[in-house]
Tab-separated table of N, CA and C and ligand atoms in Angstrom:
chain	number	residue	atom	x	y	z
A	16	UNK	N	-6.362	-10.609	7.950
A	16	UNK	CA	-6.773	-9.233	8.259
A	16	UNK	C	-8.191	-9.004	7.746
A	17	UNK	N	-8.837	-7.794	8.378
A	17	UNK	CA	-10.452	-8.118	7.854
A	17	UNK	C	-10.444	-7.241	6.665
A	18	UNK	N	-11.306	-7.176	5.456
A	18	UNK	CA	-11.429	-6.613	4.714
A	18	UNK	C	-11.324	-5.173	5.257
A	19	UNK	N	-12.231	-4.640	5.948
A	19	UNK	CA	-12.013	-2.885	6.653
A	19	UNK	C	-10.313	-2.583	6.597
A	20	UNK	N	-9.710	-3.383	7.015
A	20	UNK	CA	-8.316	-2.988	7.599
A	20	UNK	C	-7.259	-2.771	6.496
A	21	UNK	N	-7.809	-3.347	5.618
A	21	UNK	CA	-6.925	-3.905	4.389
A	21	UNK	C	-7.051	-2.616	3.644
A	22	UNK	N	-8.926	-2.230	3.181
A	22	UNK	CA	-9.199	-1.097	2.256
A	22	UNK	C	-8.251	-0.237	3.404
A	23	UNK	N	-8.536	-0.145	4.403
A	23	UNK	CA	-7.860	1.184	4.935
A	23	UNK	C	-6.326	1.617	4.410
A	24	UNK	N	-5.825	0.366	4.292
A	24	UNK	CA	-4.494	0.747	4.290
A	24	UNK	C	-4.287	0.992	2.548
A	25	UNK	N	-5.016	0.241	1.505
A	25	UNK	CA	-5.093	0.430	0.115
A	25	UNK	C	-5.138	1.766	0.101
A	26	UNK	N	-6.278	2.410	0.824
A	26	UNK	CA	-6.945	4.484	0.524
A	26	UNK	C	-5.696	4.881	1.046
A	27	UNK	N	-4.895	4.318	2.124
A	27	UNK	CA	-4.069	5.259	3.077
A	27	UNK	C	-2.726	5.393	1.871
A	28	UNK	N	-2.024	4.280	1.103
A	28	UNK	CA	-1.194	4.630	-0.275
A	28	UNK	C	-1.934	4.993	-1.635
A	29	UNK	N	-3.085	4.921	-1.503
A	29	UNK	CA	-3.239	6.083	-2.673
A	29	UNK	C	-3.271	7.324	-2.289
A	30	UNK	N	-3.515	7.854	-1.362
A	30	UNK	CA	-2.920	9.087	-1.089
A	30	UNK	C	-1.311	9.286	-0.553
A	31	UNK	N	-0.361	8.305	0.058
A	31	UNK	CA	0.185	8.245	0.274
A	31	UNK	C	1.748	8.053	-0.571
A	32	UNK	N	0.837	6.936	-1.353
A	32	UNK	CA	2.212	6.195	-1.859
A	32	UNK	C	2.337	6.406	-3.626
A	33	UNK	N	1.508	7.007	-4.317
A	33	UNK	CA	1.156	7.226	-5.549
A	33	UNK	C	2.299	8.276	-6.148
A	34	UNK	N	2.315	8.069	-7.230
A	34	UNK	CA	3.456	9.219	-7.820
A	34	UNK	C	2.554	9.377	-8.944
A	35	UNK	N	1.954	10.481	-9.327
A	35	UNK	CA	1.270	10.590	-10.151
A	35	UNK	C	1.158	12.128	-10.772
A	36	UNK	N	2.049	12.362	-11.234
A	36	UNK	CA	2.030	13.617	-11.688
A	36	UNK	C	1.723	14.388	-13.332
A	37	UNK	N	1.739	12.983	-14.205
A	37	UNK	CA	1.142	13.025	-15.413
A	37	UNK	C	-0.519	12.906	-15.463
A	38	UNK	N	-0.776	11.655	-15.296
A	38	UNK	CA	-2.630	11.242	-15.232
A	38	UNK	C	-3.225	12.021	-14.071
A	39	UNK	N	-1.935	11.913	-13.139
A	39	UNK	CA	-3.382	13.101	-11.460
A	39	UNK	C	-4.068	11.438	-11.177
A	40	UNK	N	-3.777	10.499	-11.970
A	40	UNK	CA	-5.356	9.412	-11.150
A	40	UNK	C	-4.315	8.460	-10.044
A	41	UNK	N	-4.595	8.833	-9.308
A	41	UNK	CA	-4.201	8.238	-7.854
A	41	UNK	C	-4.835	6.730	-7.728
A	42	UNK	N	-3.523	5.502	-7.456
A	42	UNK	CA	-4.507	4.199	-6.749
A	42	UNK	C	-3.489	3.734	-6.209
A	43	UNK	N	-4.360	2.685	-5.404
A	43	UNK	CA	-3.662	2.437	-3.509
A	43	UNK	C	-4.132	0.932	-3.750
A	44	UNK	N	-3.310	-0.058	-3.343
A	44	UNK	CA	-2.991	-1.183	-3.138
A	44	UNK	C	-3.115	-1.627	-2.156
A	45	UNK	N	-3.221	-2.571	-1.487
A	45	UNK	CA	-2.561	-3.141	-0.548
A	45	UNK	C	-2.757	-4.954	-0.240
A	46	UNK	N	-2.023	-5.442	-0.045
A	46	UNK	CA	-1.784	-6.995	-0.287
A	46	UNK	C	-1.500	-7.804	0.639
A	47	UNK	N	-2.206	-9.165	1.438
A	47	UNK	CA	-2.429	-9.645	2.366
A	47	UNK	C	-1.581	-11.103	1.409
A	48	UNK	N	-0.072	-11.294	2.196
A	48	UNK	CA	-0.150	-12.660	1.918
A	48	UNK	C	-0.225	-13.692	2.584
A	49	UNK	N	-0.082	-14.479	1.941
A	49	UNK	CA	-0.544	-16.088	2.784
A	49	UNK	C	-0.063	-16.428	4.200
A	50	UNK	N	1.151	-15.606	4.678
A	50	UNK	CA	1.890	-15.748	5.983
A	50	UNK	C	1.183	-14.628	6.854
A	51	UNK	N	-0.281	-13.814	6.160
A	51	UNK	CA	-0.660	-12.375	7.214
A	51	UNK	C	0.017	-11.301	6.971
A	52	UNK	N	1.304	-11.023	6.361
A	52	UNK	CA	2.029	-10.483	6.066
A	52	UNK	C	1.399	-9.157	5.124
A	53	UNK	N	1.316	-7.854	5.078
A	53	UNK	CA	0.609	-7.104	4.245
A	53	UNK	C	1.758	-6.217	3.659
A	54	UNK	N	1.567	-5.875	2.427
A	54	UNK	CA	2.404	-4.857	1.702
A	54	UNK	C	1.334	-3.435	0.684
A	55	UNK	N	1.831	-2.729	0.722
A	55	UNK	CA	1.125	-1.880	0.050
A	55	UNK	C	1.578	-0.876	-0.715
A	56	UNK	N	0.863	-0.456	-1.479
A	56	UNK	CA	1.856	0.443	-2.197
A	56	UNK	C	0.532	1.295	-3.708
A	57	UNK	N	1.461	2.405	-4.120
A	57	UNK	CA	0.729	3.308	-5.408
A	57	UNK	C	0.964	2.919	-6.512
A	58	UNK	N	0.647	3.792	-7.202
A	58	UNK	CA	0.731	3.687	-9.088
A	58	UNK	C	2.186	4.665	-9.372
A	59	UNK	N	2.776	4.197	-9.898
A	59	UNK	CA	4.064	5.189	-9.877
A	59	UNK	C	4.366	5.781	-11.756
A	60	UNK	N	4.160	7.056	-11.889
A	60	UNK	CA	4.275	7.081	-13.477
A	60	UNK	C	5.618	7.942	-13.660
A	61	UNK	N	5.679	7.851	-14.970
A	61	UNK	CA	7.397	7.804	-15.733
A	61	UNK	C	7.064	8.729	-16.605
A	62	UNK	N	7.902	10.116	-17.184
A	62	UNK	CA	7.847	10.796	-18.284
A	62	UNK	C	7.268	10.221	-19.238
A	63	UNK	N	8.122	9.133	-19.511
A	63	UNK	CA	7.631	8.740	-20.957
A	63	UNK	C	6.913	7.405	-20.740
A	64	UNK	N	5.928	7.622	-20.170
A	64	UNK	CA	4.471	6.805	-19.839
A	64	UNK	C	5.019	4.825	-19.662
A	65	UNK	N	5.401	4.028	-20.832
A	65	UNK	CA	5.351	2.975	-20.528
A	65	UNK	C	6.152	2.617	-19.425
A	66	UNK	N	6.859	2.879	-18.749
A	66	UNK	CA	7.471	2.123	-17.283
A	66	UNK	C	6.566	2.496	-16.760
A	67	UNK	N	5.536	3.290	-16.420
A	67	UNK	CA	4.413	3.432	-15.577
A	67	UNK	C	4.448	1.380	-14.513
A	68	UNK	N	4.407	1.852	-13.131
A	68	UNK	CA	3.620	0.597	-12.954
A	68	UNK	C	2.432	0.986	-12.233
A	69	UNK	N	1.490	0.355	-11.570
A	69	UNK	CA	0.389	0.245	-11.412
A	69	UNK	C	0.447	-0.063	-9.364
A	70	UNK	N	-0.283	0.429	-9.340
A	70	UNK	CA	-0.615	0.194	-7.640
A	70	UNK	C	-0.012	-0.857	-7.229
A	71	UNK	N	-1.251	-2.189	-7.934
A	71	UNK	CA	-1.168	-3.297	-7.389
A	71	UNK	C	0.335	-4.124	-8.132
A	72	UNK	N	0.863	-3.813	-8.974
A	72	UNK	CA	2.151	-4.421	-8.913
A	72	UNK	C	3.063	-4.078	-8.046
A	73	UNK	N	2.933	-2.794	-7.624
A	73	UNK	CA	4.201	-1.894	-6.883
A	73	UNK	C	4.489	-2.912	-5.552
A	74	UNK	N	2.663	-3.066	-4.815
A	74	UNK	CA	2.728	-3.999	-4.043
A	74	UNK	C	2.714	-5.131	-3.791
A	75	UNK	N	2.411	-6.368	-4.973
A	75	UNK	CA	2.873	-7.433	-5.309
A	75	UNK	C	4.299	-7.446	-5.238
A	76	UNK	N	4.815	-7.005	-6.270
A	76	UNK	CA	6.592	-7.264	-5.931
A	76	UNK	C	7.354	-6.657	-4.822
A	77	UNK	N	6.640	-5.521	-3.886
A	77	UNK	CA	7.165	-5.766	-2.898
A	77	UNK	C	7.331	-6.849	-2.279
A	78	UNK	N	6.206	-7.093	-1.847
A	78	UNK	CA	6.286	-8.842	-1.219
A	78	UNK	C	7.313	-9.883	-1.752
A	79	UNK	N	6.766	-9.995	-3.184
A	79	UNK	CA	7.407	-11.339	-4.189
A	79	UNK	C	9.130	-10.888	-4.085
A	80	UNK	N	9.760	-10.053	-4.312
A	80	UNK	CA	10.729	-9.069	-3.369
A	80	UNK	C	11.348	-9.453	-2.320
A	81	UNK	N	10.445	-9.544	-1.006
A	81	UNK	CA	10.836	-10.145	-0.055
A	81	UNK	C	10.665	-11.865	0.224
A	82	UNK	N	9.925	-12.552	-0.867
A	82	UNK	CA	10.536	-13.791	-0.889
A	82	UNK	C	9.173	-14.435	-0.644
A	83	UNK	N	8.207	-13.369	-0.589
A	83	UNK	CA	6.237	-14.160	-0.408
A	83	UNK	C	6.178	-14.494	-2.063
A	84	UNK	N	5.344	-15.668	-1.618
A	84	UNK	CA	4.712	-16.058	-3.080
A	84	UNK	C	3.646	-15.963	-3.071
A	85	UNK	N	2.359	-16.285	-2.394
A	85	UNK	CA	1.130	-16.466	-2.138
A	85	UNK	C	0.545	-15.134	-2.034
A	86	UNK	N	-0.689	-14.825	-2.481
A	86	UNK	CA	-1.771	-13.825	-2.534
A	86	UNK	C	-2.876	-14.376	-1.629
A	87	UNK	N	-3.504	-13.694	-0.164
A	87	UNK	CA	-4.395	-14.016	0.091
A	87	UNK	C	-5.443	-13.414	-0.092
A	88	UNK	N	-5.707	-11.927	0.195
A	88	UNK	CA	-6.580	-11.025	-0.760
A	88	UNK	C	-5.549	-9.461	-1.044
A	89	UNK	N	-6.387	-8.959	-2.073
A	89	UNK	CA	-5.745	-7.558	-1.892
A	89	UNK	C	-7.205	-6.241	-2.316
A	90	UNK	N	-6.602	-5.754	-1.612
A	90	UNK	CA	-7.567	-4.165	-1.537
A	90	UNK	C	-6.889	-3.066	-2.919
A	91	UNK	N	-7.503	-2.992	-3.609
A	91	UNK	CA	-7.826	-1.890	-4.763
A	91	UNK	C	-9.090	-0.733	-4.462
A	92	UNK	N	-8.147	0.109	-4.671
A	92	UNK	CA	-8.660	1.498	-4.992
A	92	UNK	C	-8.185	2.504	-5.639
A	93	UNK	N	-9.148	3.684	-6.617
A	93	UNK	CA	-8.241	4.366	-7.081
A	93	UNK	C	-9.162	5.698	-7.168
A	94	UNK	N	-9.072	6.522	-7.502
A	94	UNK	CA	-9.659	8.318	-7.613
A	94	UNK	C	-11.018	7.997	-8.237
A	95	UNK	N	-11.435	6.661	-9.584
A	95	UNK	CA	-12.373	6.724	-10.293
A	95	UNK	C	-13.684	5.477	-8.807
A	96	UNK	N	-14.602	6.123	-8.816
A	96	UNK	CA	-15.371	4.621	-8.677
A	96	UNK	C	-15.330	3.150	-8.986
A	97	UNK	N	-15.572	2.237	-8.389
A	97	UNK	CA	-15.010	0.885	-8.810
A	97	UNK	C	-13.705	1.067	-9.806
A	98	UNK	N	-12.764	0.780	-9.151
A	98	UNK	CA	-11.562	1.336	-9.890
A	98	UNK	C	-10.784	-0.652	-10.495
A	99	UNK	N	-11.157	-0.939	-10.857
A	99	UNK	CA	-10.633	-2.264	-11.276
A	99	UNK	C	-9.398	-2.312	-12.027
A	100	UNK	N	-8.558	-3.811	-11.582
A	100	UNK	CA	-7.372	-3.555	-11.675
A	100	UNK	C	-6.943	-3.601	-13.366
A	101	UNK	N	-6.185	-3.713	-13.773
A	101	UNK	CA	-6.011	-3.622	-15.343
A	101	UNK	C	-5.380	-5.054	-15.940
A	102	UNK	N	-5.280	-5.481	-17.156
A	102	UNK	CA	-5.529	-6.715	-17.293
A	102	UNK	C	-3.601	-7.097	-16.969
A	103	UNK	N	-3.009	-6.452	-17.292
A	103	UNK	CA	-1.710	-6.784	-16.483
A	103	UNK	C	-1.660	-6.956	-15.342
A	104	UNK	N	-2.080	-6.055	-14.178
A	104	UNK	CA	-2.186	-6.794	-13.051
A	104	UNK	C	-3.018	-8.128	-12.606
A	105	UNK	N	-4.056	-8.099	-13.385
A	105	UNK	CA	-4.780	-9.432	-13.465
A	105	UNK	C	-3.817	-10.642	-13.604
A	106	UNK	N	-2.954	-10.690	-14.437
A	106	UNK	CA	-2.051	-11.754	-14.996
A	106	UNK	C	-1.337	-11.857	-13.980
A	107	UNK	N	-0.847	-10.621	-13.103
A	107	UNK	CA	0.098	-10.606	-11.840
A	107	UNK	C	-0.237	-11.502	-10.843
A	108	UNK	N	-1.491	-10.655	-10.663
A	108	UNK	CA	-2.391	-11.631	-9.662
A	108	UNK	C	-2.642	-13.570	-10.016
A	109	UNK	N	-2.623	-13.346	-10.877
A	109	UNK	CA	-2.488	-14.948	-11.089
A	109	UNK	C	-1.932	-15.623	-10.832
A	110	UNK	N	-0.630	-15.034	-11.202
A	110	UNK	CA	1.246	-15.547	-11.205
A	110	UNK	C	1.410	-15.642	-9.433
A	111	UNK	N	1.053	-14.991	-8.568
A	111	UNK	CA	1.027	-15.080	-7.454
A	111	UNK	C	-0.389	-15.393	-5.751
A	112	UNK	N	-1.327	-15.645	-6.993
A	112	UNK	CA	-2.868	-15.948	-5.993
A	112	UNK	C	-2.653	-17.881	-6.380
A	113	UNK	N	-2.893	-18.592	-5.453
A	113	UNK	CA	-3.734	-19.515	-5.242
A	113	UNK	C	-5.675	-19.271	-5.534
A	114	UNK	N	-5.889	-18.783	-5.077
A	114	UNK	CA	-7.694	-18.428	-4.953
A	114	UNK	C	-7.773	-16.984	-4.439
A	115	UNK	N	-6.796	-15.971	-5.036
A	115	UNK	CA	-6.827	-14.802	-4.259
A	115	UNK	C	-8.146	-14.040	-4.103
A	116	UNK	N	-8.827	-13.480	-3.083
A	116	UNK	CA	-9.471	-12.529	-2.513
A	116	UNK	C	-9.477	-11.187	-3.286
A	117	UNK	N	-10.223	-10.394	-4.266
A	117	UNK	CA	-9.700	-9.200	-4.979
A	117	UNK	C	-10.876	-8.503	-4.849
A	118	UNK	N	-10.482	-7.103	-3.958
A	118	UNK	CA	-11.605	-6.410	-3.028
A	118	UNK	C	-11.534	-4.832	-3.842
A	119	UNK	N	-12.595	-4.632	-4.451
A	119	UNK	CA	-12.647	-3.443	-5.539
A	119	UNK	C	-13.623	-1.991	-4.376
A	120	UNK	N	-12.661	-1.042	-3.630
A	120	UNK	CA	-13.131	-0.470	-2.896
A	120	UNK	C	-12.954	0.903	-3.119
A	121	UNK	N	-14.587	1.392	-2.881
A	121	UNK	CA	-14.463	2.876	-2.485
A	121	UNK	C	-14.333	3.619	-1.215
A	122	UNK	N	-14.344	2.612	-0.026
A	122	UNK	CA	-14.099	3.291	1.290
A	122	UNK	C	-14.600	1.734	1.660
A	123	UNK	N	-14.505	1.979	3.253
A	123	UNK	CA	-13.917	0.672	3.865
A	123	UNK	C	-15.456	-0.064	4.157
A	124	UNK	N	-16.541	0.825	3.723
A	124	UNK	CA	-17.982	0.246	4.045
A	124	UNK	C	-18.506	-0.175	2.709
A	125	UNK	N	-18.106	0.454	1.391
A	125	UNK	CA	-18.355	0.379	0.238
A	125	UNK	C	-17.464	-0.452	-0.839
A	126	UNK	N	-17.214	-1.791	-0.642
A	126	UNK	CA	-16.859	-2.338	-1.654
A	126	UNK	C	-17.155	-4.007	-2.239
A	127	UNK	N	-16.917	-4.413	-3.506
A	127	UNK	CA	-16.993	-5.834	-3.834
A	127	UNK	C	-15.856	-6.385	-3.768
A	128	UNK	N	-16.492	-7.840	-3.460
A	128	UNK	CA	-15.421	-8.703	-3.716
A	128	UNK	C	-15.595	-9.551	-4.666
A	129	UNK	N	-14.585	-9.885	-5.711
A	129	UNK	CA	-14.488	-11.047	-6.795
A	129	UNK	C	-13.213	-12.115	-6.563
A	130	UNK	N	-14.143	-13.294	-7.023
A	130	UNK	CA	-12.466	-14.141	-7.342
A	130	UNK	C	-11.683	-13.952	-8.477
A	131	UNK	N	-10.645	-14.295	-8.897
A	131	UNK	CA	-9.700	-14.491	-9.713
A	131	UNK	C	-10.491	-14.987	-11.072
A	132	UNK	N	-10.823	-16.006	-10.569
A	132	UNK	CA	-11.865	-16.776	-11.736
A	132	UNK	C	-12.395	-15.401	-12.719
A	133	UNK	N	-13.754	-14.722	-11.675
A	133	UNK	CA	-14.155	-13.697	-12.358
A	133	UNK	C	-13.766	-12.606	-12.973
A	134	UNK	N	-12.471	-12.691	-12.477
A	134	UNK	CA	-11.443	-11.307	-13.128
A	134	UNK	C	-10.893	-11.462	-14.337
A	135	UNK	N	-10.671	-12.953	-13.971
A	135	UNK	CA	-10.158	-13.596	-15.034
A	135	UNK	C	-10.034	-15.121	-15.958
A	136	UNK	N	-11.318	-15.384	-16.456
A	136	UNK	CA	-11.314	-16.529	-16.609
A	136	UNK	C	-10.485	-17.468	-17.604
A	137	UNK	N	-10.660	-18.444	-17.664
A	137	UNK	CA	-9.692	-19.321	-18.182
A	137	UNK	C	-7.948	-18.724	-18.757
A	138	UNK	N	-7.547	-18.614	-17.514
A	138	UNK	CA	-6.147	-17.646	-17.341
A	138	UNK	C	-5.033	-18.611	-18.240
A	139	UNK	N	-4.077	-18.313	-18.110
A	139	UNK	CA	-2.934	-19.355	-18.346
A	139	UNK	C	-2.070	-18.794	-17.528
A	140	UNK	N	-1.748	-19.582	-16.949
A	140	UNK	CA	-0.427	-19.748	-15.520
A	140	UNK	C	0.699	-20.372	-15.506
A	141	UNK	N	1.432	-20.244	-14.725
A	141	UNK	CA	2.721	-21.250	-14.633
A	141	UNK	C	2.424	-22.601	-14.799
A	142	UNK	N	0.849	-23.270	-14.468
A	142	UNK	CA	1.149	-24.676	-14.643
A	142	UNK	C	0.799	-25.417	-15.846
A	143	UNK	N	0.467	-24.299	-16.581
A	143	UNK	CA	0.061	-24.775	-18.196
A	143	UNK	C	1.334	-24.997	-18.902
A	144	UNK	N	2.300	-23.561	-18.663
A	144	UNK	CA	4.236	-23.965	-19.028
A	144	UNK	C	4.768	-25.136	-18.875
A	145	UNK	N	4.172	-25.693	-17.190
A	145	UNK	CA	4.916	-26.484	-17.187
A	145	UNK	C	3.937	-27.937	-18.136
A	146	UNK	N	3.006	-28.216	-17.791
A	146	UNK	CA	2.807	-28.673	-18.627
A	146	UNK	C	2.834	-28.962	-20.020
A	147	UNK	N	2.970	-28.019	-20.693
A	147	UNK	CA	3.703	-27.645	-22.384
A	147	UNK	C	4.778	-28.033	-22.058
A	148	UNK	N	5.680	-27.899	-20.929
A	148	UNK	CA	7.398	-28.497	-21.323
A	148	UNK	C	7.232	-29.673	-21.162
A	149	UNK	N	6.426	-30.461	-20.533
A	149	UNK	CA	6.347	-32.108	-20.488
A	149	UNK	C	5.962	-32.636	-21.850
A	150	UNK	N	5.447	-31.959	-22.798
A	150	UNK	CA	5.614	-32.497	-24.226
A	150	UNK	C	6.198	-32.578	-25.202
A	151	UNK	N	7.038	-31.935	-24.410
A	151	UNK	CA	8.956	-31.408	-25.246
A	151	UNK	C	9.236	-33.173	-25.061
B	29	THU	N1	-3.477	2.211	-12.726
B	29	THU	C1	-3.214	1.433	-11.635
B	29	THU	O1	-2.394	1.801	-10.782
B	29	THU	N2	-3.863	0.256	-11.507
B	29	THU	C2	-4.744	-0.242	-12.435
B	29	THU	O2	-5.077	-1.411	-12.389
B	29	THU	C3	-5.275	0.666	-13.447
B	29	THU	C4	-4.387	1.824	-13.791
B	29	THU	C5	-2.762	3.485	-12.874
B	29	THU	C6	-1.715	3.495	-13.956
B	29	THU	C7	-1.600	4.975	-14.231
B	29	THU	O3	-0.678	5.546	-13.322
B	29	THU	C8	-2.976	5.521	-13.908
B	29	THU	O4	-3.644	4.514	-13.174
B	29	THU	C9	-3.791	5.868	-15.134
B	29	THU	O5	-3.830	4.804	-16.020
């Protein structure tokens, strides 16, 4: 899907799909996986703040949910300017990107793109685990 199509649908659940009635800060997701397949979704918050989840998880585990593993890019946005994702979803994104695409947008003409790398460098992933259990 082209980047335009993607932010569109990220802006279209932050207004859409957000539950935000403590912070008011609205953000919109949306997630292209490896099969073309897109999911999207808001920030959903909880009385008592920590179950809060975050845009881009809501729409990660939709997918991971329906049985996608792969991240091909995803569209972030949220109420603030360059709204970047938070370091938990970073880790998310890991757990499920190969080389994911991570598109930091204020409207569908206005945004960057970073890799994973830059979001997050020298990560630790599933294949470092497994590697640590091979020295068991
Ligand atoms: N939020 C997200 O949805 N994604 C992020 O990566 C940053 C923070 C949400 C969580 C909470 O509902 C609100 O923004 C304020 O922190």
């Amino acid at each position: 899907m082209e980047n335009k199509e993607l932010i569109k649908l990220a802006l279209e659940a932050k207004v859409n799909s957000s539950y935000t009635p403590y912070s008011k800060f609205r953000v919109g997701a949306a997630v292209e996986m490896e099969d073309g397949e897109v999911y999207t979704g808001g920030n959903i918050e909880v009385a008592s703040y920590s179950p809060t989840n975050c845009a881009e998880r809501t729409a990660i585990f939709k997918a991971v949910s329906d049985g996608k593993r792969k991240i091909e890019k995803i569209a972030i946005t949220g109420d603030a300017k360059d709204t970047y994702p938070c370091g938990v979803c970073r880790q998310v994104i890991r757990e499920f990107g190969i080389n994911p695409k991570i598109i930091i947008a204020n409207s569908e003409e206005d945004y960057k793109e970073y890799t994973l790398e830059e979001l997050l460098p020298h990560s630790f992933g599933p294949e470092d685990l497994q590697r640590g259990n091979e020295n068991v």
